[in-house]
Amino acid sequence: MVAEKLIRKSPWIYLMGLAGCNGCDIEIAATVCPRLDPERLGVKLVSSPRHADILLVNGTVNKKLVKPLKEVYGQMADPKIVVAVGSCAISNGPFRECYNMGCRVDEVVPVSVYIPGCPPRPHAILYGIKKALEMMK
Amino acid sequence: MMLSIIVALAFGILASWFLRNLAARAEGRVGPPLLQPLWDLLKLLSKGSVGNVAEVLPLLSLLLVMFAILNLPFFSSSGEDLIVVLYALTASSIFMTITGASSGSPFSVVGGSRELQQTILAELLFIASCFSVVALANSTSFHEIEIYHLTHGYNLLLIPAFVAMLVACQAKLRKAPFDIPDANVEVAGGPMTELSGYALAMHELTYALELYCLPMLASFIFFGTDYIASLMLSVVIIFIMGVTAATNARIRVGTSVRILFFTFILALLVTALIYIGGNLHEVVI
């Protein structure tokens, strides 16, 4: 309970880029740039899943990425939350009929917030993170 | 006793906010709110912990920094000798380096080895620049150093030694340009990669206390200031560190070792000059 309340004050994000087209990666980079400055909300982009509270997933899950995604989710300390960014992370987007597709993100890890768009705007991503934090109670 | 630790904690937390905010302002951002480092700490303490790392090592490192703070010369009940503080600070950073090496993650092993290379030279530089004052006061006792500053004018040779001390602080605190050991995008946070929850909180706490201890020690050693004046001087030192960190790029580990080595030679030269000068003076008399 206490941890959930404190995470709303300082959400640390680990970004996991799966097999997407890199468009969402660029929009997420734009989200943490000075124009929107999520650090004023306490958001920090960390480089190890062990430090993180929020797993920001973008891109499709192909056959080879099912296991790494599960492992990274397992390496995060409780309580944790997953946010799926972009059409690929929601429904495999334009790649859904490719020969190498594994499954959707929410078939591997429990997703709390879906941010639609191909790619979503930085404002939408920030709004999604805020929604995810509101769900932590 | 307890009070000095509490003041140190408050100062350290505000100082880490100050450093983050300086970096934000340099990039044209708003920056984190005032109590952000405190929320981060509390959150890490309340979270669970995963990972395969020797979690007692960050705690040992924290206890050693606390020991160093209790041995700073600002209260009548506290420490007497410089060697004790230097020993505790050095041991603390060595423990922090071993933490990285204790896990199996290649990122933290690479970060740990980089940190070991840099830390050893930074510690030598720190000690060498402290000893320029020791050579002047002819004693490692804090009391003698304070008496020296009260009875003598300012020796200009201490200015290069103070600059060397600032470089040593920058390297010991792993601020840019010396932040290659825990470079986020290259080695995923270096020695801290495998730390989580409580162990990471211990690490952050150690860092906050070091932000208090190192500038306070530097200002006492080089200017013989009392508690309040040391606090004010520490803010200035942290401002200089923050501006340097915000305006410099990360340098490669070989380059940083070279810079630290040359600064070390400079500090040694200053100490030797002071020592020879003092002896010549005695011969003339």
Tab-separated table of N, CA and C in Angstrom, chain A residues 2-4 6-7 9-12 32-35 37 39-54 74-80, chain B residues 20 24 27-33 36 39-44 46-52 183-185 187-189 192-197 200 204:
chain	number	residue	atom	x	y	z
A	2	VAL	N	1.807	1.285	0.962
A	2	VAL	CA	2.676	2.458	1.050
A	2	VAL	C	3.505	2.590	-0.216
A	3	ALA	N	3.992	1.448	-0.689
A	3	ALA	CA	4.858	1.480	-1.875
A	3	ALA	C	4.107	2.044	-3.075
A	4	GLU	N	2.823	1.645	-3.228
A	4	GLU	CA	2.055	2.134	-4.372
A	4	GLU	C	1.892	3.657	-4.313
A	6	LEU	N	3.898	5.737	-2.841
A	6	LEU	CA	5.181	6.398	-3.065
A	6	LEU	C	5.605	6.326	-4.529
A	7	ILE	N	5.184	5.241	-5.211
A	7	ILE	CA	5.537	5.135	-6.631
A	7	ILE	C	4.882	6.260	-7.426
A	9	LYS	N	4.689	9.169	-6.514
A	9	LYS	CA	5.553	10.351	-6.358
A	9	LYS	C	6.832	10.211	-7.180
A	10	SER	N	7.315	8.986	-7.339
A	10	SER	CA	8.569	8.837	-8.088
A	10	SER	C	8.533	7.577	-8.947
A	11	PRO	N	7.804	7.655	-10.082
A	11	PRO	CA	7.773	6.507	-10.980
A	11	PRO	C	9.055	6.409	-11.808
A	12	TRP	N	9.733	5.277	-11.688
A	12	TRP	CA	10.935	5.076	-12.495
A	12	TRP	C	10.585	4.123	-13.625
A	32	VAL	N	10.615	12.252	-23.027
A	32	VAL	CA	11.490	12.596	-21.897
A	32	VAL	C	12.411	13.765	-22.213
A	33	CYS	N	12.209	14.416	-23.355
A	33	CYS	CA	13.038	15.574	-23.707
A	33	CYS	C	12.538	16.824	-22.969
A	34	PRO	N	13.324	17.925	-22.994
A	34	PRO	CA	12.989	19.110	-22.193
A	34	PRO	C	11.609	19.704	-22.448
A	35	ARG	N	11.018	19.519	-23.625
A	35	ARG	CA	9.755	20.209	-23.912
A	35	ARG	C	8.638	19.775	-22.957
A	37	ASP	N	9.331	17.521	-20.285
A	37	ASP	CA	10.065	17.380	-19.024
A	37	ASP	C	9.322	16.554	-17.973
A	39	GLU	N	10.468	14.883	-15.705
A	39	GLU	CA	11.166	14.833	-14.418
A	39	GLU	C	10.474	15.718	-13.386
A	40	ARG	N	9.678	16.714	-13.864
A	40	ARG	CA	8.966	17.544	-12.883
A	40	ARG	C	7.889	16.754	-12.185
A	41	LEU	N	7.476	15.599	-12.755
A	41	LEU	CA	6.527	14.705	-12.082
A	41	LEU	C	7.265	13.605	-11.327
A	42	GLY	N	8.585	13.645	-11.342
A	42	GLY	CA	9.366	12.617	-10.658
A	42	GLY	C	9.732	11.448	-11.544
A	43	VAL	N	9.313	11.479	-12.810
A	43	VAL	CA	9.613	10.370	-13.718
A	43	VAL	C	11.104	10.332	-14.022
A	44	LYS	N	11.669	9.137	-13.973
A	44	LYS	CA	13.083	9.002	-14.309
A	44	LYS	C	13.228	7.771	-15.193
A	45	LEU	N	13.993	7.897	-16.277
A	45	LEU	CA	14.237	6.762	-17.154
A	45	LEU	C	15.440	6.013	-16.614
A	46	VAL	N	15.252	4.780	-16.142
A	46	VAL	CA	16.383	4.040	-15.572
A	46	VAL	C	16.857	3.001	-16.578
A	47	SER	N	18.062	2.506	-16.336
A	47	SER	CA	18.666	1.645	-17.345
A	47	SER	C	18.678	0.182	-16.942
A	48	SER	N	18.120	-0.144	-15.770
A	48	SER	CA	18.083	-1.545	-15.383
A	48	SER	C	16.668	-1.865	-14.893
A	49	PRO	N	16.071	-2.986	-15.325
A	49	PRO	CA	14.709	-3.306	-14.877
A	49	PRO	C	14.624	-3.479	-13.360
A	50	ARG	N	15.738	-3.767	-12.706
A	50	ARG	CA	15.708	-3.957	-11.253
A	50	ARG	C	15.395	-2.653	-10.520
A	51	HIS	N	15.670	-1.495	-11.160
A	51	HIS	CA	15.388	-0.216	-10.504
A	51	HIS	C	13.969	0.259	-10.784
A	52	ALA	N	13.281	-0.368	-11.758
A	52	ALA	CA	12.116	0.283	-12.364
A	52	ALA	C	10.811	-0.071	-11.657
A	53	ASP	N	9.822	0.827	-11.795
A	53	ASP	CA	8.461	0.581	-11.313
A	53	ASP	C	7.506	0.363	-12.477
A	54	ILE	N	7.782	1.009	-13.605
A	54	ILE	CA	6.910	0.915	-14.769
A	54	ILE	C	7.701	0.330	-15.931
A	74	GLY	N	10.018	-10.331	-14.854
A	74	GLY	CA	10.351	-11.015	-13.609
A	74	GLY	C	11.459	-10.342	-12.838
A	75	GLN	N	12.313	-9.581	-13.532
A	75	GLN	CA	13.442	-8.925	-12.850
A	75	GLN	C	13.041	-7.644	-12.139
A	76	MET	N	11.785	-7.204	-12.334
A	76	MET	CA	11.368	-5.963	-11.668
A	76	MET	C	10.847	-6.279	-10.279
A	77	ALA	N	11.168	-5.384	-9.331
A	77	ALA	CA	10.712	-5.598	-7.956
A	77	ALA	C	9.247	-5.196	-7.822
A	78	ASP	N	8.489	-5.907	-6.984
A	78	ASP	CA	7.078	-5.570	-6.745
A	78	ASP	C	6.965	-4.301	-5.918
A	79	PRO	N	5.920	-3.486	-6.057
A	79	PRO	CA	4.870	-3.534	-7.067
A	79	PRO	C	5.316	-2.964	-8.400
A	80	LYS	N	4.761	-3.507	-9.493
A	80	LYS	CA	5.176	-3.083	-10.834
A	80	LYS	C	3.969	-2.992	-11.741
B	20	ARG	N	20.405	17.923	-9.384
B	20	ARG	CA	19.484	17.547	-10.457
B	20	ARG	C	18.825	18.771	-11.062
B	24	ALA	N	18.871	20.292	-14.827
B	24	ALA	CA	17.629	20.586	-15.542
B	24	ALA	C	17.643	22.004	-16.085
B	27	GLU	N	19.589	22.494	-19.130
B	27	GLU	CA	18.953	21.984	-20.347
B	27	GLU	C	17.657	22.725	-20.669
B	28	GLY	N	17.324	23.774	-19.896
B	28	GLY	CA	16.090	24.504	-20.149
B	28	GLY	C	14.852	23.775	-19.677
B	29	ARG	N	14.989	22.914	-18.660
B	29	ARG	CA	13.834	22.191	-18.121
B	29	ARG	C	13.423	22.804	-16.787
B	30	VAL	N	12.315	22.305	-16.241
B	30	VAL	CA	11.841	22.806	-14.962
B	30	VAL	C	12.575	22.102	-13.818
B	31	GLY	N	12.784	20.805	-13.974
B	31	GLY	CA	13.484	20.053	-12.955
B	31	GLY	C	12.549	19.449	-11.931
B	32	PRO	N	13.066	18.538	-11.098
B	32	PRO	CA	12.225	17.829	-10.131
B	32	PRO	C	11.805	18.719	-8.974
B	33	PRO	N	10.681	18.372	-8.278
B	33	PRO	CA	10.291	19.139	-7.093
B	33	PRO	C	11.280	18.962	-5.950
B	36	GLN	N	12.004	15.578	-4.183
B	36	GLN	CA	12.064	14.403	-5.047
B	36	GLN	C	13.062	13.337	-4.581
B	39	TRP	N	11.477	11.338	-1.792
B	39	TRP	CA	10.449	10.393	-2.254
B	39	TRP	C	11.087	9.176	-2.898
B	40	ASP	N	12.135	9.432	-3.714
B	40	ASP	CA	12.831	8.305	-4.356
B	40	ASP	C	13.344	7.326	-3.307
B	41	LEU	N	13.988	7.898	-2.272
B	41	LEU	CA	14.569	7.065	-1.208
B	41	LEU	C	13.494	6.246	-0.506
B	42	LEU	N	12.401	6.922	-0.105
B	42	LEU	CA	11.339	6.230	0.635
B	42	LEU	C	10.715	5.143	-0.228
B	43	LYS	N	10.534	5.464	-1.525
B	43	LYS	CA	9.936	4.464	-2.415
B	43	LYS	C	10.821	3.229	-2.507
B	44	LEU	N	12.140	3.458	-2.684
B	44	LEU	CA	13.047	2.313	-2.800
B	44	LEU	C	13.035	1.487	-1.520
B	46	SER	N	10.527	1.118	0.467
B	46	SER	CA	9.267	0.397	0.657
B	46	SER	C	9.069	-0.697	-0.379
B	47	LYS	N	9.881	-0.697	-1.433
B	47	LYS	CA	9.701	-1.711	-2.480
B	47	LYS	C	10.357	-3.027	-2.096
B	48	GLY	N	9.920	-4.079	-2.749
B	48	GLY	CA	10.556	-5.377	-2.554
B	48	GLY	C	11.912	-5.401	-3.234
B	49	SER	N	12.591	-6.525	-3.083
B	49	SER	CA	13.927	-6.567	-3.636
B	49	SER	C	14.134	-7.856	-4.422
B	50	VAL	N	14.745	-7.739	-5.595
B	50	VAL	CA	15.087	-8.909	-6.402
B	50	VAL	C	16.578	-8.830	-6.701
B	51	GLY	N	17.138	-9.877	-7.261
B	51	GLY	CA	18.520	-9.770	-7.670
B	51	GLY	C	19.442	-10.632	-6.850
B	52	ASN	N	20.623	-10.848	-7.423
B	52	ASN	CA	21.579	-11.764	-6.816
B	52	ASN	C	22.872	-11.030	-6.500
B	183	ALA	N	27.772	4.945	-16.348
B	183	ALA	CA	27.134	5.495	-17.533
B	183	ALA	C	25.859	4.721	-17.829
B	184	ASN	N	24.726	5.427	-17.875
B	184	ASN	CA	23.449	4.747	-18.001
B	184	ASN	C	23.283	4.012	-19.316
B	185	VAL	N	23.612	4.678	-20.413
B	185	VAL	CA	23.304	4.079	-21.706
B	185	VAL	C	24.332	3.043	-22.128
B	187	VAL	N	26.663	1.026	-19.767
B	187	VAL	CA	26.802	-0.151	-18.911
B	187	VAL	C	25.607	-0.285	-17.962
B	188	ALA	N	24.458	0.284	-18.355
B	188	ALA	CA	23.205	0.095	-17.621
B	188	ALA	C	23.324	0.430	-16.146
B	189	GLY	N	24.051	1.500	-15.822
B	189	GLY	CA	24.137	1.923	-14.421
B	189	GLY	C	25.334	1.381	-13.683
B	192	MET	N	25.647	-0.478	-9.973
B	192	MET	CA	24.329	-0.536	-9.347
B	192	MET	C	23.323	-1.327	-10.169
B	193	THR	N	23.725	-1.872	-11.331
B	193	THR	CA	22.758	-2.526	-12.224
B	193	THR	C	21.888	-3.543	-11.496
B	194	GLU	N	22.507	-4.372	-10.638
B	194	GLU	CA	21.777	-5.479	-10.028
B	194	GLU	C	21.126	-5.093	-8.701
B	195	LEU	N	21.380	-3.865	-8.218
B	195	LEU	CA	20.788	-3.479	-6.935
B	195	LEU	C	19.313	-3.149	-7.122
B	196	SER	N	18.489	-3.501	-6.127
B	196	SER	CA	17.094	-3.086	-6.204
B	196	SER	C	16.572	-2.865	-4.794
B	197	GLY	N	15.473	-2.119	-4.717
B	197	GLY	CA	14.816	-1.903	-3.432
B	197	GLY	C	15.754	-1.358	-2.367
B	200	LEU	N	19.499	-0.603	-3.198
B	200	LEU	CA	19.655	0.608	-4.008
B	200	LEU	C	19.426	1.855	-3.144
B	204	GLU	N	21.854	5.045	-2.594
B	204	GLU	CA	21.468	6.453	-2.776
B	204	GLU	C	21.756	7.257	-1.505
